[in-house]
Tab-separated table of C-alpha atoms in Angstrom:
chain	number	residue	atom	x	y	z
A	1	MET	CA	120.500	91.573	116.284
A	2	SER	CA	117.773	88.652	118.397
A	3	THR	CA	113.757	89.418	117.229
A	4	SER	CA	113.216	88.672	120.595
A	5	ALA	CA	113.144	92.169	120.951
A	6	PRO	CA	110.387	94.305	123.069
A	7	ALA	CA	107.561	94.992	120.489
A	8	ALA	CA	108.107	98.393	118.766
A	9	ALA	CA	106.561	101.551	119.343
A	10	ALA	CA	103.938	102.929	116.183
A	11	ALA	CA	105.185	104.569	113.151
A	12	THR	CA	105.397	108.691	113.782
A	13	HIS	CA	104.964	110.917	111.221
A	14	ARG	CA	108.246	113.640	111.149
A	15	VAL	CA	108.998	116.216	108.313
A	16	VAL	CA	112.265	116.932	107.990
A	17	SER	CA	114.025	119.920	106.750
A	18	SER	CA	116.280	119.060	103.681
A	19	PRO	CA	118.005	121.238	100.334
A	20	ALA	CA	114.528	119.864	98.798
A	21	GLY	CA	112.999	122.045	101.241
A	22	ARG	CA	111.440	120.126	103.231
A	23	ILE	CA	111.058	115.353	103.269
A	24	HIS	CA	108.394	113.242	104.562
A	25	LEU	CA	109.636	110.634	106.769
A	26	VAL	CA	107.738	108.184	108.938
A	27	GLU	CA	109.571	106.274	111.074
A	28	GLN	CA	109.483	103.313	113.399
A	29	GLY	CA	111.527	101.795	115.846
A	30	SER	CA	114.956	102.185	117.668
A	31	GLY	CA	118.488	101.140	117.233
A	32	PRO	CA	120.670	101.287	113.714
A	33	LEU	CA	119.157	103.428	111.204
A	34	VAL	CA	118.008	101.999	108.524
A	35	LEU	CA	116.443	104.237	105.657
A	36	LEU	CA	114.202	103.082	102.830
A	37	VAL	CA	114.115	104.176	99.443
A	38	HIS	CA	110.637	104.023	96.931
A	39	GLY	CA	110.669	104.102	93.762
A	40	PHE	CA	107.725	104.816	91.190
A	41	PRO	CA	105.030	104.917	91.236
A	42	GLU	CA	104.937	104.946	95.256
A	43	SER	CA	105.371	106.358	98.109
A	44	TRP	CA	106.472	105.896	101.851
A	45	TYR	CA	103.940	103.256	102.659
A	46	SER	CA	105.106	100.986	99.903
A	47	TRP	CA	107.133	100.142	102.991
A	48	ARG	CA	104.891	99.351	105.307
A	49	HIS	CA	104.635	95.752	105.993
A	50	GLN	CA	109.072	96.951	106.423
A	51	LEU	CA	108.706	98.995	108.928
A	52	PRO	CA	107.477	97.621	112.308
A	53	ALA	CA	110.042	93.666	111.246
A	54	LEU	CA	112.416	95.693	111.111
A	55	ALA	CA	112.081	97.142	113.839
A	56	ALA	CA	110.473	94.238	115.989
A	57	ALA	CA	114.294	93.497	114.964
A	58	GLY	CA	116.068	95.834	116.999
A	59	TYR	CA	116.141	99.161	114.058
A	60	ARG	CA	115.331	102.418	112.960
A	61	ALA	CA	113.556	102.504	109.951
A	62	VAL	CA	112.599	105.016	108.484
A	63	ALA	CA	110.525	105.342	105.459
A	64	ILE	CA	111.087	108.795	103.408
A	65	ASP	CA	108.827	110.224	100.835
A	66	VAL	CA	111.398	110.793	98.248
A	67	ARG	CA	111.113	114.993	96.885
A	68	GLY	CA	108.217	115.351	95.160
A	69	TYR	CA	106.143	113.043	96.535
A	70	GLY	CA	103.884	112.659	99.407
A	71	ARG	CA	104.568	115.793	101.653
A	72	SER	CA	107.522	116.077	100.687
A	73	SER	CA	108.228	119.222	98.383
A	74	LYS	CA	108.135	119.445	95.644
A	75	PRO	CA	110.449	121.712	93.354
A	76	ALA	CA	108.667	123.385	89.800
A	77	ASP	CA	112.124	123.056	88.080
A	78	VAL	CA	112.933	119.545	85.884
A	79	ALA	CA	116.714	119.808	86.523
A	80	ALA	CA	115.821	119.751	90.614
A	81	TYR	CA	115.211	116.076	90.888
A	82	ARG	CA	119.233	115.174	89.538
A	83	MET	CA	120.627	112.117	91.749
A	84	LEU	CA	122.888	114.470	92.692
A	85	GLU	CA	120.002	116.244	94.381
A	86	LEU	CA	118.387	113.473	96.149
A	87	VAL	CA	121.316	111.652	96.875
A	88	GLU	CA	122.246	115.097	99.787
A	89	ASP	CA	118.088	115.041	100.764
A	90	ASN	CA	119.014	111.087	102.026
A	91	VAL	CA	122.373	112.445	103.396
A	92	ALA	CA	119.919	115.067	105.102
A	93	VAL	CA	117.503	113.010	106.271
A	94	VAL	CA	120.195	110.977	108.293
A	95	ARG	CA	121.893	113.829	110.081
A	96	ALA	CA	118.273	115.234	110.816
A	97	LEU	CA	117.894	112.441	112.681
A	98	GLY	CA	120.882	113.510	114.617
A	99	GLU	CA	122.889	110.013	112.958
A	100	ARG	CA	126.172	110.370	111.475
A	101	THR	CA	125.823	106.482	108.887
A	102	ALA	CA	123.114	104.950	108.157
A	103	VAL	CA	121.978	101.645	105.772
A	104	ILE	CA	120.003	102.582	103.275
A	105	VAL	CA	117.910	100.787	101.428
A	106	GLY	CA	115.657	100.229	97.983
A	107	HIS	CA	113.446	99.805	95.748
A	108	ASP	CA	113.122	100.214	91.761
A	109	TRP	CA	114.053	103.616	91.208
A	110	GLY	CA	114.454	103.956	95.048
A	111	ALA	CA	117.322	101.240	94.663
A	112	THR	CA	118.983	103.066	92.081
A	113	ILE	CA	118.335	105.912	94.258
A	114	ALA	CA	119.980	104.138	96.596
A	115	ALA	CA	123.083	102.571	95.466
A	116	ASP	CA	123.861	106.034	94.012
A	117	SER	CA	123.929	107.760	97.478
A	118	ALA	CA	126.385	104.276	98.502
A	119	VAL	CA	129.057	105.675	95.684
A	120	VAL	CA	128.862	109.764	96.311
A	121	ARG	CA	128.079	109.583	100.026
A	122	PRO	CA	130.515	106.574	101.840
A	123	ASP	CA	130.680	108.598	104.966
A	124	VAL	CA	127.650	108.197	105.096
A	125	PHE	CA	126.019	105.302	104.284
A	126	ARG	CA	127.923	102.147	105.443
A	127	ALA	CA	125.571	99.546	103.482
A	128	VAL	CA	123.178	99.258	101.207
A	129	GLY	CA	120.722	97.093	100.293
A	130	LEU	CA	118.629	96.908	96.798
A	131	LEU	CA	115.471	95.610	95.357
A	132	SER	CA	114.066	94.824	92.189
A	133	VAL	CA	116.570	97.050	89.987
A	134	PRO	CA	120.065	95.813	90.164
A	135	TYR	CA	123.620	97.699	90.344
A	136	ALA	CA	124.811	98.783	87.159
A	137	PRO	CA	127.764	101.626	87.712
A	138	PRO	CA	127.336	105.522	86.005
A	139	GLY	CA	128.951	105.389	82.244
A	140	GLY	CA	128.369	103.709	79.150
A	141	PRO	CA	125.991	105.317	76.958
A	142	ARG	CA	123.526	108.334	77.081
A	143	PRO	CA	120.637	107.411	78.639
A	144	SER	CA	118.652	109.052	75.949
A	145	ASP	CA	120.260	107.614	72.908
A	146	VAL	CA	119.435	103.912	74.537
A	147	PHE	CA	115.938	104.152	75.357
A	148	ALA	CA	115.089	105.545	71.736
A	149	GLN	CA	116.776	102.384	70.280
A	150	MET	CA	114.715	100.511	72.845
A	151	GLY	CA	111.296	98.865	70.939
A	152	GLY	CA	111.825	99.214	66.899
A	153	ASP	CA	108.162	100.796	66.035
A	154	GLU	CA	107.316	101.552	69.574
A	155	GLU	CA	108.243	103.852	71.940
A	156	PHE	CA	109.775	102.701	75.165
A	157	TYR	CA	107.781	103.759	78.839
A	158	VAL	CA	110.740	106.025	79.566
A	159	SER	CA	110.918	107.939	76.943
A	160	TYR	CA	107.584	108.446	77.090
A	161	PHE	CA	107.746	110.063	79.871
A	162	GLN	CA	110.568	112.901	78.764
A	163	ALA	CA	108.128	114.741	77.718
A	164	THR	CA	107.014	116.895	80.317
A	165	GLY	CA	103.043	116.679	79.940
A	166	ARG	CA	102.644	114.123	78.078
A	167	ALA	CA	102.607	111.779	80.481
A	168	GLU	CA	101.158	113.483	83.631
A	169	ALA	CA	97.612	114.633	80.213
A	170	GLU	CA	97.635	110.321	80.342
A	171	ILE	CA	96.891	109.715	84.241
A	172	GLU	CA	95.897	112.090	85.791
A	173	PRO	CA	92.239	112.108	84.520
A	174	ASP	CA	92.356	109.084	86.327
A	175	VAL	CA	94.924	108.884	89.251
A	176	ARG	CA	93.451	105.339	90.870
A	177	GLY	CA	92.440	103.724	87.841
A	178	TRP	CA	96.292	104.742	86.133
A	179	LEU	CA	97.272	102.751	88.948
A	180	ALA	CA	95.117	99.909	89.608
A	181	GLY	CA	96.676	99.132	85.888
A	182	PHE	CA	100.180	100.161	86.310
A	183	TYR	CA	100.118	97.857	89.532
A	184	ALA	CA	98.655	95.647	88.665
A	185	ALA	CA	100.833	94.746	85.416
A	186	LEU	CA	103.307	94.300	86.780
A	187	SER	CA	102.731	92.276	89.591
A	188	ALA	CA	103.533	88.585	88.921
A	189	ASP	CA	99.703	86.976	89.840
A	190	THR	CA	98.088	89.874	87.230
A	191	MET	CA	100.608	90.499	84.591
A	192	PRO	CA	99.945	90.359	80.625
A	193	PRO	CA	100.568	86.506	79.991
A	194	ALA	CA	103.885	85.384	78.350
A	195	GLY	CA	102.674	86.996	74.558
A	196	ALA	CA	100.330	89.650	75.020
A	197	PRO	CA	101.503	93.438	74.084
A	198	ASP	CA	104.780	94.892	75.830
A	199	PRO	CA	103.354	96.518	78.621
A	200	HIS	CA	106.113	99.098	79.043
A	201	PHE	CA	106.279	100.164	74.919
A	202	VAL	CA	103.558	101.871	73.829
A	203	SER	CA	102.163	102.039	70.361
A	204	ARG	CA	102.827	104.746	67.905
A	205	GLY	CA	99.782	107.592	69.175
A	206	GLY	CA	98.510	105.201	72.054
A	207	ARG	CA	99.234	105.038	75.476
A	208	LEU	CA	100.828	103.152	78.157
A	209	ARG	CA	97.468	102.118	79.647
A	210	ASP	CA	95.798	100.493	76.354
A	211	ARG	CA	98.430	97.575	78.258
A	212	PHE	CA	97.379	97.392	81.495
A	213	PRO	CA	95.180	93.973	82.793
A	214	THR	CA	91.988	95.132	84.063
A	215	GLY	CA	89.027	93.693	86.423
A	216	ARG	CA	91.246	92.331	89.418
A	217	LEU	CA	93.585	93.857	91.684
A	218	PRO	CA	97.064	91.519	92.609
A	219	ALA	CA	96.447	89.556	95.489
A	220	TRP	CA	98.889	92.755	98.206
A	221	LEU	CA	97.024	95.539	96.488
A	222	SER	CA	94.011	95.576	98.650
A	223	GLU	CA	91.037	98.808	97.426
A	224	ASP	CA	92.614	101.133	100.520
A	225	ASP	CA	96.212	100.236	99.569
A	226	LEU	CA	94.732	101.760	96.801
A	227	ASP	CA	93.042	104.105	98.343
A	228	VAL	CA	95.969	105.650	99.941
A	229	TYR	CA	98.230	105.389	96.433
A	230	ALA	CA	95.882	106.842	94.525
A	231	ALA	CA	94.898	110.144	97.238
A	232	GLU	CA	98.746	111.229	97.760
A	233	PHE	CA	99.341	111.323	93.004
A	234	GLU	CA	95.569	113.251	93.212
A	235	ARG	CA	96.641	115.506	95.355
A	236	THR	CA	100.311	116.464	93.925
A	237	GLY	CA	100.209	115.292	90.755
A	238	MET	CA	102.322	112.645	88.926
A	239	SER	CA	105.528	115.064	87.489
A	240	GLY	CA	107.045	115.121	89.990
A	241	ALA	CA	107.192	111.349	90.484
A	242	LEU	CA	107.514	111.548	86.474
A	243	ASN	CA	110.540	113.619	86.782
A	244	ARG	CA	112.896	111.520	88.298
A	245	TYR	CA	112.475	109.895	84.610
A	246	ARG	CA	113.658	113.243	82.959
A	247	ASN	CA	116.849	113.623	84.661
A	248	MET	CA	118.508	111.166	83.407
A	249	ASP	CA	120.619	112.731	80.709
A	250	ARG	CA	121.763	114.429	83.265
A	251	ASP	CA	122.658	112.441	86.001
A	252	TRP	CA	124.943	110.623	83.477
A	253	GLU	CA	126.725	114.557	82.910
A	254	ASP	CA	126.567	114.857	86.627
A	255	LEU	CA	127.848	111.238	87.977
A	256	ALA	CA	131.045	111.390	85.053
A	257	ASP	CA	133.046	110.800	87.797
A	258	PHE	CA	132.059	107.932	88.688
A	259	ASN	CA	131.829	105.837	85.727
A	260	GLY	CA	132.471	102.919	86.700
A	261	SER	CA	132.456	102.611	89.860
A	262	PRO	CA	132.399	99.248	91.689
A	263	ILE	CA	129.774	99.590	95.224
A	264	THR	CA	131.997	98.528	98.385
A	265	GLN	CA	129.832	98.361	101.875
A	266	PRO	CA	128.402	95.360	102.268
A	267	SER	CA	125.857	94.986	99.874
A	268	LEU	CA	122.461	92.976	98.926
A	269	PHE	CA	120.493	92.244	96.107
A	270	ILE	CA	116.604	90.616	96.104
A	271	GLY	CA	115.178	90.415	92.339
A	272	GLY	CA	111.769	89.445	90.999
A	273	ALA	CA	112.246	86.334	88.090
A	274	ARG	CA	109.124	86.996	86.350
A	275	ASP	CA	110.475	90.995	87.125
A	276	ALA	CA	111.346	92.358	83.651
A	277	SER	CA	113.602	95.025	85.990
A	278	THR	CA	115.851	91.309	87.164
A	279	THR	CA	115.310	89.682	83.291
A	280	TRP	CA	116.152	92.875	81.219
A	281	MET	CA	119.565	93.470	83.581
A	282	ALA	CA	121.083	89.931	83.652
A	283	ASP	CA	123.736	90.912	82.420
A	284	ALA	CA	124.891	93.935	85.687
A	285	ILE	CA	123.946	90.101	87.934
A	286	GLU	CA	126.363	88.821	86.087
A	287	ALA	CA	128.692	91.755	86.766
A	288	TYR	CA	128.909	91.909	90.375
A	289	PRO	CA	131.325	90.343	91.664
A	290	ALA	CA	133.500	93.092	90.245
A	291	THR	CA	130.864	95.652	90.349
A	292	LEU	CA	128.741	94.687	94.043
A	293	PRO	CA	132.157	93.252	95.657
A	294	GLY	CA	130.609	93.674	99.514
A	295	LEU	CA	127.959	91.572	97.809
A	296	VAL	CA	126.681	89.709	100.895
A	297	SER	CA	123.260	88.223	99.415
A	298	SER	CA	122.239	88.683	95.569
A	299	ARG	CA	118.516	86.328	95.607
A	300	ILE	CA	115.794	85.498	93.017
A	301	LEU	CA	113.071	85.211	94.295
A	302	ASP	CA	110.796	82.297	92.225
A	303	GLY	CA	107.431	83.527	91.201
A	304	CYS	CA	108.202	86.709	92.146
A	305	GLY	CA	107.166	90.780	90.134
A	306	HIS	CA	108.343	94.053	90.222
A	307	TRP	CA	106.478	95.123	94.025
A	308	ILE	CA	108.654	93.260	95.241
A	309	GLN	CA	107.865	93.704	99.248
A	310	GLN	CA	104.518	93.931	98.423
A	311	GLU	CA	104.232	90.925	96.955
A	312	ARG	CA	106.453	88.432	99.329
A	313	ARG	CA	106.467	90.777	102.458
A	314	ALA	CA	107.264	88.223	104.629
A	315	GLU	CA	109.969	86.301	102.594
A	316	VAL	CA	111.478	89.732	102.264
A	317	ASN	CA	111.537	90.488	105.591
A	318	GLU	CA	113.200	87.423	106.233
A	319	ILE	CA	115.665	88.592	104.054
A	320	LEU	CA	116.104	92.335	105.336
A	321	THR	CA	116.651	90.921	108.771
A	322	GLY	CA	119.460	88.170	108.492
A	323	TRP	CA	121.538	90.591	105.983
A	324	LEU	CA	120.730	93.484	108.395
A	325	ALA	CA	122.043	91.169	111.681
A	326	SER	CA	125.529	90.275	108.810
A	327	LEU	CA	126.507	93.483	109.038
A	328	PRO	CA	129.117	94.872	111.414
A	329	GLY	CA	128.016	97.560	114.575
């Protein structure tokens, strides 16, 4: 794709039908479809720097609100947030946009959603880009058993999120303050120093936010940006977002037919050197020759934390557009 394409039109908001009921999306540009899937606790807005860059490079860039977030539907049933449902939402978006196939790119939980979309529906998703969370094929031990064994006397945050209402009771009285702390805890320029208590774990009887840094926002996050994120969660509550974590055992059962499956489509991985997802899952990255045989590029960004496409917007845009240009038409 040429980077000298005419200036793209402004981004537009749409709502399309899906198995969830509706999916809200933001669209910019024209050309091959690139579907952008956010993670926790974010929204389509986390791709605000990529939408115009991809549009200018000649792509139809579409960032969705995952079900449970923003203006997308928020089913009441916890089981409605299982992975296979989210995959079908993504397929429904592609179809609603009048396309047969798309490249899918995800960050954090969105990376796992994107990867599983590529595994389950290779007929629709012709290439996959993963940011922050490496690909690990379905299978292995039951997730809840693994998480319960982590942390010793402390509780891993994924386990802390399991009981409906528990994390909501911590977050919802002060959504903006909690989000500010969570974003700062995982950002390279504001995360706790080495040796400090790990913000991914909760002391017995404590709260996750007890270990969040306070006092300043990370460089990538303005007060206005924080207002956008906070306003969405203040309106919707946190249950829809947290319900993704509450389906990991269901996913383990639902995806059993895909245990050990590689992603054979062209793929991309971008990790942050200071992101726990990259370090905890180093073995998954080392296994890429077997699990991502179509891997085009794997990049670890020095000095970068978890919020990759926001912390290092220009570098990520360059990597993404370069990778997209390398894909078969």
